[in-house]
XYZ file of C-alpha atoms in Angstrom:
621
model
C 0.000 0.000 0.000
C 2.929 2.353 -0.534
C 1.494 4.854 -3.029
C -2.013 4.606 -1.625
C -0.873 4.962 1.990
C 1.290 7.998 1.228
C -1.526 9.671 -0.699
C -4.101 8.939 1.977
C -1.926 10.209 4.822
C -1.063 13.364 2.880
C -4.765 14.061 2.246
C -5.450 14.010 5.992
C -2.293 15.754 7.143
C -2.607 18.683 4.718
C -6.041 18.651 3.074
C -5.694 22.190 1.754
C -2.508 21.332 -0.145
C -4.010 18.077 -1.366
C -7.198 19.587 -2.757
C -5.439 22.656 -4.183
C -3.369 20.219 -6.227
C -6.500 18.310 -7.304
C -8.236 21.573 -8.287
C -5.661 22.107 -11.040
C -7.527 19.476 -13.118
C -10.584 21.777 -13.284
C -10.921 24.923 -15.409
C -11.906 27.993 -13.384
C -13.122 31.417 -14.417
C -11.618 32.627 -11.129
C -8.927 30.455 -9.615
C -9.235 29.462 -5.948
C -6.902 31.308 -3.624
C -8.411 30.037 -0.396
C -9.025 26.294 -0.415
C -10.988 25.635 2.801
C -13.230 28.018 4.699
C -13.413 26.719 8.256
C -14.551 29.942 9.883
C -18.016 28.608 10.749
C -17.724 24.974 11.795
C -19.420 22.599 11.257
C -20.356 24.410 8.016
C -17.126 24.007 6.075
C -16.907 25.257 2.480
C -14.362 24.420 -0.215
C -12.883 26.938 -2.672
C -14.949 29.836 -1.239
C -13.426 32.560 -3.447
C -13.386 30.629 -6.737
C -15.710 30.718 -9.745
C -16.441 28.210 -12.532
C -19.173 26.551 -14.582
C -19.725 22.799 -14.339
C -21.258 22.475 -17.817
C -18.230 24.210 -19.333
C -15.951 21.714 -17.613
C -18.073 18.765 -18.765
C -18.460 19.818 -22.406
C -17.060 23.124 -23.711
C -13.496 22.764 -22.489
C -13.110 19.400 -24.263
C -14.378 20.985 -27.479
C -11.946 23.881 -27.068
C -9.139 21.331 -26.813
C -10.039 19.777 -30.158
C -12.220 16.907 -28.930
C -15.571 18.125 -30.259
C -15.943 15.080 -32.518
C -15.052 12.580 -29.792
C -17.844 10.439 -28.392
C -19.381 11.831 -25.193
C -22.583 9.823 -24.673
C -24.077 6.574 -25.947
C -27.805 6.075 -25.444
C -28.738 2.393 -25.558
C -32.434 1.625 -25.142
C -33.421 -1.981 -25.886
C -36.943 -1.254 -24.585
C -37.490 1.266 -27.401
C -35.123 -0.314 -29.927
C -32.945 2.802 -30.038
C -29.214 3.527 -30.000
C -28.039 7.120 -30.370
C -24.535 8.552 -30.115
C -23.579 12.088 -29.138
C -20.207 13.731 -29.644
C -19.100 16.413 -27.221
C -19.977 18.982 -29.883
C -23.459 17.619 -30.540
C -24.245 17.233 -26.839
C -23.026 20.765 -26.101
C -25.222 22.185 -28.878
C -28.343 20.440 -27.555
C -27.551 21.510 -24.001
C -26.991 25.128 -25.044
C -30.285 25.149 -26.973
C -32.335 23.763 -24.087
C -30.579 26.148 -21.708
C -31.792 28.922 -23.994
C -35.308 27.491 -23.811
C -35.186 27.475 -20.013
C -33.852 31.016 -20.012
C -36.765 32.096 -22.229
C -39.119 30.574 -19.639
C -37.590 32.786 -16.959
C -35.011 30.446 -15.427
C -32.007 32.351 -14.119
C -29.029 31.690 -11.869
C -30.138 30.145 -8.563
C -33.614 29.131 -9.749
C -34.673 25.511 -9.321
C -35.818 23.117 -12.041
C -37.401 19.761 -11.141
C -36.639 17.002 -13.663
C -38.995 13.991 -13.715
C -37.802 12.013 -16.703
C -37.102 8.553 -18.014
C -33.613 7.365 -18.943
C -33.395 9.356 -22.164
C -30.646 11.692 -23.445
C -32.905 14.682 -22.867
C -32.673 14.037 -19.120
C -28.899 14.504 -19.327
C -29.424 17.550 -21.561
C -31.824 19.095 -19.027
C -29.413 18.564 -16.120
C -26.463 20.076 -17.991
C -28.627 22.927 -19.290
C -29.440 23.899 -15.706
C -25.748 23.786 -14.851
C -24.996 25.963 -17.884
C -27.350 28.669 -16.599
C -26.261 28.409 -12.978
C -29.734 27.069 -12.145
C -30.211 24.271 -9.605
C -31.711 21.018 -10.816
C -33.553 18.500 -8.675
C -34.039 15.162 -10.415
C -36.853 12.964 -9.109
C -36.664 9.261 -9.923
C -39.355 8.289 -12.414
C -40.568 5.445 -10.220
C -41.793 7.770 -7.461
C -45.496 8.384 -7.098
C -47.398 11.692 -6.857
C -47.060 12.083 -3.089
C -43.263 11.811 -3.169
C -43.014 14.071 -6.215
C -45.321 16.676 -4.672
C -43.222 16.798 -1.493
C -40.101 17.486 -3.556
C -41.831 20.174 -5.613
C -42.993 21.919 -2.450
C -39.519 21.804 -0.924
C -37.501 22.836 -3.992
C -40.073 25.370 -5.286
C -39.071 25.047 -8.935
C -39.646 27.667 -11.601
C -40.011 24.927 -14.230
C -40.779 21.211 -14.164
C -39.403 19.121 -17.046
C -40.882 15.658 -17.608
C -41.204 12.849 -20.109
C -44.654 11.680 -21.112
C -43.756 8.130 -20.108
C -41.087 5.687 -19.071
C -40.577 2.302 -20.679
C -39.970 -0.870 -18.712
C -39.326 -4.318 -20.203
C -42.908 -5.428 -19.582
C -44.914 -2.196 -19.664
C -45.106 1.509 -20.399
C -45.497 3.787 -17.367
C -47.289 7.055 -18.061
C -45.504 9.824 -16.125
C -47.770 12.728 -17.016
C -50.792 11.562 -14.967
C -48.454 11.085 -12.005
C -47.069 14.590 -12.533
C -50.570 16.053 -12.841
C -51.599 14.419 -9.570
C -48.451 15.723 -7.877
C -49.050 19.262 -9.128
C -52.629 19.080 -7.868
C -51.409 17.970 -4.436
C -48.467 20.389 -4.162
C -48.926 23.856 -2.712
C -46.157 25.351 -4.875
C -47.094 26.212 -8.458
C -44.229 26.134 -10.985
C -44.485 28.782 -13.671
C -44.021 26.338 -16.540
C -44.153 22.619 -17.354
C -42.199 21.194 -20.310
C -42.984 17.652 -21.512
C -40.887 15.497 -23.816
C -43.476 13.536 -25.776
C -42.612 9.893 -26.442
C -44.420 7.929 -29.106
C -45.105 5.019 -26.752
C -47.525 7.170 -24.695
C -47.977 10.805 -25.745
C -49.389 12.935 -22.950
C -52.339 15.290 -22.908
C -51.039 18.698 -21.867
C -52.865 21.143 -19.669
C -53.341 24.764 -20.641
C -50.049 26.642 -20.770
C -47.849 23.553 -20.768
C -45.291 23.084 -23.534
C -43.785 20.180 -25.377
C -39.996 19.972 -25.578
C -40.214 20.862 -29.284
C -42.341 23.944 -28.592
C -39.983 25.114 -25.870
C -36.904 24.843 -28.087
C -38.471 25.961 -31.397
C -37.462 29.621 -31.112
C -34.812 29.314 -28.420
C -31.358 30.783 -28.860
C -28.370 28.819 -27.514
C -27.242 30.051 -24.106
C -23.671 30.774 -23.120
C -22.299 29.560 -19.814
C -23.007 31.524 -16.638
C -20.092 31.466 -14.166
C -21.122 30.713 -10.581
C -19.373 30.739 -7.236
C -17.791 27.423 -6.356
C -20.029 27.313 -3.280
C -23.239 27.872 -5.267
C -25.459 24.766 -5.462
C -25.338 22.646 -8.599
C -28.245 20.429 -7.588
C -30.514 19.265 -4.773
C -31.184 15.524 -4.547
C -33.698 14.205 -2.059
C -32.915 11.100 -0.052
C -34.815 8.625 2.087
C -34.287 8.277 5.797
C -37.170 9.915 7.622
C -40.863 10.511 7.226
C -42.285 13.970 6.718
C -40.371 16.621 4.803
C -37.753 15.047 2.494
C -34.066 15.747 3.071
C -32.598 17.770 0.213
C -28.910 16.984 -0.216
C -27.095 20.053 -1.529
C -24.185 19.577 -3.943
C -22.032 22.619 -4.682
C -20.355 23.316 -8.027
C -16.664 23.669 -7.177
C -16.076 20.853 -4.717
C -18.215 18.519 -6.812
C -16.230 19.149 -9.996
C -12.886 18.716 -8.225
C -13.855 15.558 -6.317
C -15.481 13.770 -9.257
C -12.632 14.609 -11.615
C -10.142 13.293 -9.052
C -12.203 10.133 -8.497
C -12.331 9.195 -12.176
C -8.545 9.244 -12.505
C -7.561 7.878 -9.129
C -10.348 5.469 -8.123
C -11.732 4.238 -11.443
C -8.543 4.708 -13.527
C -10.685 6.137 -16.327
C -10.003 9.148 -18.546
C -10.300 10.657 -22.042
C -11.154 8.056 -24.662
C -12.317 5.458 -22.127
C -15.912 4.191 -21.964
C -17.628 4.198 -18.567
C -20.981 2.534 -17.878
C -22.787 3.167 -14.609
C -25.783 0.818 -14.863
C -28.065 2.917 -12.705
C -30.664 5.663 -13.146
C -30.197 9.430 -13.310
C -32.760 9.717 -10.513
C -30.261 8.287 -8.025
C -26.956 9.732 -6.875
C -24.966 7.165 -8.884
C -26.691 8.464 -12.000
C -25.897 12.078 -11.131
C -22.267 11.404 -10.337
C -21.251 8.572 -12.662
C -23.688 8.594 -15.575
C -23.733 12.346 -16.114
C -21.050 14.399 -14.438
C -17.894 12.440 -13.617
C -17.319 10.722 -16.997
C -17.929 13.953 -18.904
C -15.754 16.001 -16.544
C -12.994 13.459 -17.176
C -13.500 13.559 -20.958
C -14.625 9.923 -21.089
C -17.602 8.416 -22.909
C -20.620 7.619 -20.733
C -23.293 4.999 -21.469
C -26.934 5.828 -20.741
C -28.942 2.586 -20.664
C -32.725 2.498 -20.654
C -33.988 -0.893 -19.607
C -33.547 -2.930 -16.467
C -29.909 -2.559 -15.419
C -30.589 -3.437 -11.767
C -33.070 -5.924 -10.320
C -33.760 -8.508 -13.024
C -31.470 -7.636 -15.954
C -31.089 -9.917 -18.940
C -27.592 -11.415 -18.854
C -27.227 -11.410 -22.622
C -28.299 -7.773 -22.890
C -25.977 -6.741 -20.079
C -22.877 -8.228 -21.671
C -23.994 -7.061 -25.127
C -23.714 -3.458 -23.977
C -20.188 -4.062 -22.696
C -19.128 -5.710 -25.969
C -20.921 -3.425 -28.395
C -19.836 -0.155 -26.854
C -16.382 -1.223 -25.698
C -17.043 -0.556 -22.020
C -13.789 -0.312 -20.042
C -15.212 0.207 -16.541
C -18.594 -1.124 -15.401
C -20.299 0.184 -12.261
C -23.497 -1.413 -10.965
C -25.141 -2.880 -7.857
C -24.547 -6.413 -6.540
C -28.238 -7.112 -7.183
C -27.656 -6.905 -10.939
C -24.802 -9.398 -10.788
C -26.812 -11.750 -8.542
C -29.679 -11.659 -11.041
C -27.340 -12.427 -13.927
C -25.748 -15.259 -11.977
C -29.183 -16.731 -11.279
C -30.003 -16.677 -14.992
C -26.567 -17.815 -16.191
C -24.583 -19.493 -13.353
C -21.652 -20.596 -15.538
C -18.221 -19.762 -14.125
C -16.242 -19.987 -17.378
C -14.641 -16.705 -18.306
C -16.568 -14.419 -20.657
C -14.739 -12.841 -23.571
C -15.091 -9.127 -22.855
C -11.738 -7.775 -24.047
C -12.513 -4.103 -23.380
C -13.534 -4.571 -19.726
C -10.838 -3.686 -17.163
C -12.751 -3.589 -13.878
C -16.143 -4.131 -12.264
C -17.130 -1.739 -9.470
C -20.091 -2.627 -7.233
C -21.895 -0.353 -4.783
C -25.250 0.477 -3.229
C -25.548 -2.521 -0.891
C -23.365 -5.099 0.793
C -21.325 -7.206 -1.640
C -21.664 -10.802 -0.500
C -18.622 -13.111 -0.918
C -20.437 -15.471 -3.314
C -21.259 -12.683 -5.768
C -17.740 -11.269 -5.461
C -16.128 -14.623 -6.230
C -18.471 -15.545 -9.090
C -18.078 -12.177 -10.825
C -14.302 -12.431 -10.600
C -14.328 -15.880 -12.184
C -16.838 -14.982 -14.889
C -15.273 -11.689 -15.948
C -11.602 -12.229 -15.188
C -11.180 -8.619 -14.003
C -10.835 -7.014 -10.559
C -14.155 -6.838 -8.696
C -14.090 -3.801 -6.450
C -16.574 -2.870 -3.774
C -17.042 0.836 -3.198
C -19.186 2.323 -0.490
C -20.698 5.783 -0.401
C -23.924 7.661 0.063
C -26.217 10.202 -1.543
C -24.825 12.632 0.998
C -21.197 12.214 -0.059
C -21.734 12.042 -3.818
C -18.620 9.945 -4.475
C -16.911 6.924 -2.858
C -15.969 6.980 0.812
C -14.202 3.626 0.620
C -12.964 1.807 -2.472
C -9.846 0.325 -4.030
C -8.184 3.269 -5.812
C -6.996 1.572 -9.004
C -5.607 4.812 -10.411
C -3.240 5.142 -7.464
C -2.280 1.547 -6.822
C -3.636 -1.939 -7.544
C -4.482 -3.214 -4.062
C -5.496 -6.780 -3.177
C -9.275 -7.201 -2.982
C -11.108 -9.212 -0.356
C -14.550 -10.840 -0.190
C -17.255 -9.603 2.135
C -17.662 -5.971 1.071
C -14.324 -4.569 2.233
C -12.301 -1.725 0.730
C -9.962 0.969 2.011
C -10.714 4.602 2.941
C -10.521 6.953 -0.025
C -8.080 9.877 0.324
C -9.842 12.859 1.858
C -12.092 10.791 4.143
C -10.902 10.434 7.742
C -13.019 7.367 8.525
C -13.485 6.267 12.125
C -15.295 3.267 13.600
C -16.572 4.522 16.942
C -17.793 2.847 20.107
C -20.916 4.229 21.833
C -18.737 6.478 24.007
C -17.022 7.986 20.965
C -13.730 6.091 21.144
C -12.023 4.439 18.184
C -12.999 0.766 18.057
C -10.206 -1.793 17.913
C -9.651 -3.658 14.619
C -12.208 -6.436 14.286
C -14.681 -4.678 16.605
C -17.974 -3.416 15.225
C -19.033 0.172 15.740
C -20.681 3.179 14.137
C -18.916 4.390 11.011
C -18.270 8.127 11.143
C -16.122 10.591 9.210
C -14.079 13.231 10.981
C -14.871 16.776 9.845
C -14.346 18.505 7.538
C -15.819 16.257 4.898
C -13.830 16.407 1.649
C -14.982 18.400 -1.402
C -18.061 17.083 -3.172
C -19.898 16.087 0.007
C -22.997 17.860 1.226
C -22.266 21.184 2.966
C -25.786 21.246 4.411
C -29.420 20.340 3.669
C -31.535 22.466 1.384
C -32.985 25.273 3.469
C -32.347 23.534 6.781
C -28.955 23.954 8.466
C -30.414 22.908 11.832
C -31.660 19.598 10.468
C -28.275 18.963 8.839
C -26.570 19.252 12.215
C -29.235 17.241 14.024
C -29.344 14.440 11.429
C -25.638 13.936 10.807
C -23.378 15.835 13.217
C -24.926 15.628 16.684
C -24.195 12.014 17.713
C -20.392 12.402 17.782
C -19.182 16.031 17.940
C -16.721 16.817 15.177
C -17.843 13.819 13.116
C -20.355 13.069 10.370
C -22.380 9.974 11.293
C -22.953 7.795 8.228
C -25.775 5.707 9.696
C -23.880 2.527 8.761
C -22.150 0.115 11.076
C -19.000 -1.878 10.440
C -15.392 -2.513 11.399
C -11.786 -2.258 10.260
C -9.632 -5.349 9.908
C -5.950 -5.583 10.799
C -4.938 -4.467 7.282
C -7.030 -1.290 7.385
C -9.828 -2.587 5.154
C -13.295 -1.347 6.074
C -16.201 -3.806 6.321
C -19.569 -2.054 5.991
C -22.227 -4.310 7.493
C -25.453 -2.336 7.026
C -27.644 0.523 8.152
C -28.368 1.368 11.756
C -31.538 3.377 10.953
C -34.778 2.719 9.059
C -33.191 2.830 5.603
C -32.973 -0.387 3.603
C -31.216 -1.163 0.335
C -33.525 -2.739 -2.249
C -31.575 -3.563 -5.408
C -29.165 -0.767 -4.592
C -31.910 1.831 -3.979
C -32.126 3.527 -0.571
C -35.686 3.354 0.702
C -37.203 4.356 4.004
C -39.250 1.761 5.880
C -40.544 4.671 7.945
C -42.051 6.263 4.843
C -43.782 2.972 4.001
C -45.135 2.714 7.541
C -46.562 6.202 7.196
C -48.561 5.046 4.165
C -49.782 1.831 5.844
C -50.840 3.717 8.953
C -53.021 6.034 6.850
C -55.343 3.167 5.881
C -58.589 3.443 7.897
C -58.483 -0.243 8.905
C -54.941 -0.184 10.332
C -54.361 0.306 14.050
C -50.567 -0.066 14.005
C -47.909 -1.342 11.664
C -44.245 -2.159 11.157
C -42.147 -2.490 8.000
C -38.807 -4.276 8.176
C -36.140 -4.977 5.589
C -35.309 -8.673 5.295
C -32.518 -10.405 3.422
C -33.270 -11.389 -0.144
C -31.069 -13.585 -2.327
C -31.630 -11.438 -5.409
C -32.255 -7.860 -4.274
C -30.176 -7.804 -1.099
C -33.116 -6.635 0.969
C -36.874 -6.394 0.475
C -39.505 -4.821 2.734
C -42.123 -6.852 4.593
C -45.109 -5.210 6.219
C -47.015 -6.303 9.313
C -50.257 -4.647 10.391
C -52.713 -4.910 13.251
C -56.282 -4.082 12.293
C -58.590 -1.863 14.300
C -61.277 -3.500 16.415
C -64.487 -4.019 14.534
C -62.964 -4.193 11.047
C -64.833 -6.938 9.194
C -63.013 -6.647 5.842
C -61.118 -9.879 5.077
C -57.430 -9.695 5.975
C -56.416 -10.653 2.430
C -58.414 -7.738 1.026
C -56.829 -5.246 3.400
C -53.363 -6.599 2.646
C -53.935 -6.202 -1.099
C -55.186 -2.652 -0.617
C -52.098 -1.787 1.426
C -49.692 -3.121 -1.205
C -51.468 -1.037 -3.852
C -51.501 2.010 -1.567
C -47.729 1.930 -1.093
C -47.263 1.514 -4.837
C -49.522 4.502 -5.519
C -48.046 6.790 -2.863
C -44.342 5.908 -3.047
C -44.067 4.050 -6.340
C -43.235 0.599 -7.608
C -39.640 1.193 -6.554
C -40.740 0.546 -2.950
C -40.996 -3.178 -3.833
C -43.410 -3.851 -0.971
C -45.085 -7.077 -2.073
C -45.864 -8.685 1.292
C -48.186 -7.247 3.937
C -49.460 -9.624 6.613
C -52.226 -9.009 9.107
C -51.219 -10.149 12.618
C -53.005 -10.076 15.983
C -50.335 -7.929 17.680
C -46.805 -6.556 17.284
C -44.043 -7.210 19.840
C -43.149 -4.136 21.872
C -40.999 -2.959 24.715
C -42.685 -1.894 27.922
C -42.287 1.698 26.776
C -44.275 0.918 23.615
C -41.457 0.716 21.051
C -42.011 -1.938 18.385
C -39.150 -4.452 18.330
C -38.288 -4.034 14.647
C -34.651 -5.067 15.019
C -35.662 -8.309 16.769
C -38.300 -9.005 14.121
C -35.735 -8.434 11.354
C -33.246 -10.783 12.958
C -35.801 -13.584 13.261
C -36.937 -13.073 9.655
C -33.317 -13.328 8.494
C -32.829 -16.592 10.361
C -30.672 -15.330 13.218
C -30.999 -16.533 16.788
C -32.396 -13.407 18.376
C -32.564 -13.350 22.174
C -35.809 -12.134 23.656
C -35.138 -8.552 24.849
C -35.403 -8.061 28.573
C -37.542 -4.976 27.932
C -40.249 -6.878 26.057
C -43.793 -6.222 27.202
C -45.286 -9.638 26.346
C -42.979 -12.461 25.151
C -45.998 -14.462 23.965
C -46.651 -11.893 21.212
C -43.164 -12.377 19.816
C -43.427 -16.164 19.998
C -46.749 -16.103 18.166
C -45.191 -13.942 15.442
C -41.998 -16.012 15.121
C -43.337 -18.661 12.667
C -44.826 -15.902 10.482
C -41.499 -14.065 10.390
C -39.655 -17.267 9.538
C -42.054 -18.273 6.750
């Protein structure tokens, strides 16, 4: 670990020197003089006196260096039978035109634009167009229902909403416009304009005053870049974790550009001329960072895949994309590889000559998947762990610095810039091999959230209050004797379903709203394919005479309608009672352990052990 260790230690010993050096890879309209503003801890800011434009760094600067005809983006959509290729020049022209359309609709620097789109090139164009204007985009995953979308519209207060008329899944077409209409009817904020990209699979009926993409761009004039302060927000991305008002993760322009550019070279060993495929969705943080921004900032080609990259992907289609587009680095979730293994369990090596590495993230990488993928692909299989809040890997194997040995069981090493600690309940560093709470000593490196959108107090309360001077990740784990970090899972109500972070608390809120439900609990249980899936348990109110099966079916549909199909809640069971402590807290952790087949001791604080024993066979079924 010579090169890695030296780099990591230097990043902690002198972070200002380290990140000043990294900032040289970014083009600034005003160079940073001051690297770190620590005058108002815990609200640290990077490059506070600098100015730049993220869209310029992703597109224009490559064109200015003679790479306008090089391939920037490949759109591969087996569900619509479409493949389109965009050079840096072509992509920049489309981005500049749509930026002009947004400007004509009144969008200016600092305004918000909500993007509710399928995996189409126009989604990337819309994001980069916002960045070009200095506007702030907030992408909402297309699988979310009206309630979730409305909450994000009310919090971000966008000037414009941009949507597609529909999304296309392998087995069906999902109409987005009715979901958007319902969200706009529910939201209290009224955006000034709505722009809809019509797709032939399900054209939408527009309301009065709404525009199609073609109408919006028909008379638009291409927009030049608008320089912004490095500390100005690039986007707000909402994350799961609590009920009520969603948490808007703020990503600033300067630190984001520096961190992602550094990560492409030093973690993923990927640069100009390489092809990078993050098999995710632009609605998630992986899509923001490693479909859209990082590859383009690095001058690489990015693959935008519309289909089913995670969950139940087709093995042949997955490897076809790698072969056909010459993918050098593939980034996906373990769920995708587990699904492919289930369909095609052969261990003989595939012939994928372009592929150099497989990176997996979003959930725990089990040893069986790690070993099978290594045998099947014949390339390094690298776990990397990070969060919506950080925007780029916290722990990984930095292939651009040094080729480190990999290990099974979801371990990797701390990435330079992150001072990772595993802490005991009293705030002390846990010994190697001892589990604890994973925290990061402040300041967080560039690219991480500086705060929550419009809520500094909640930022401190949610992340910084448990261990003063540290950011609490919400994950537990341990270091081994070699300094590898094992991330074992969440310590809050967030579960990972096929690499997607979902809140069981939000699902409980929906179940509890049903008039027949007295109380409920949703737990995440282990699943061979998806990593985790939610299971719901409800107690009905006295006097309810509706059959339990009917109520359960209504609840599954209710969660799908309110949160979206992405919630993956397929099982709701009606039970006589839920196990609780004497203070009334439902024993969710105990229930989860029993459902996962662990020997869970009966807590000494339990109110009625008979309730738990009656529930045990249901949990184990």
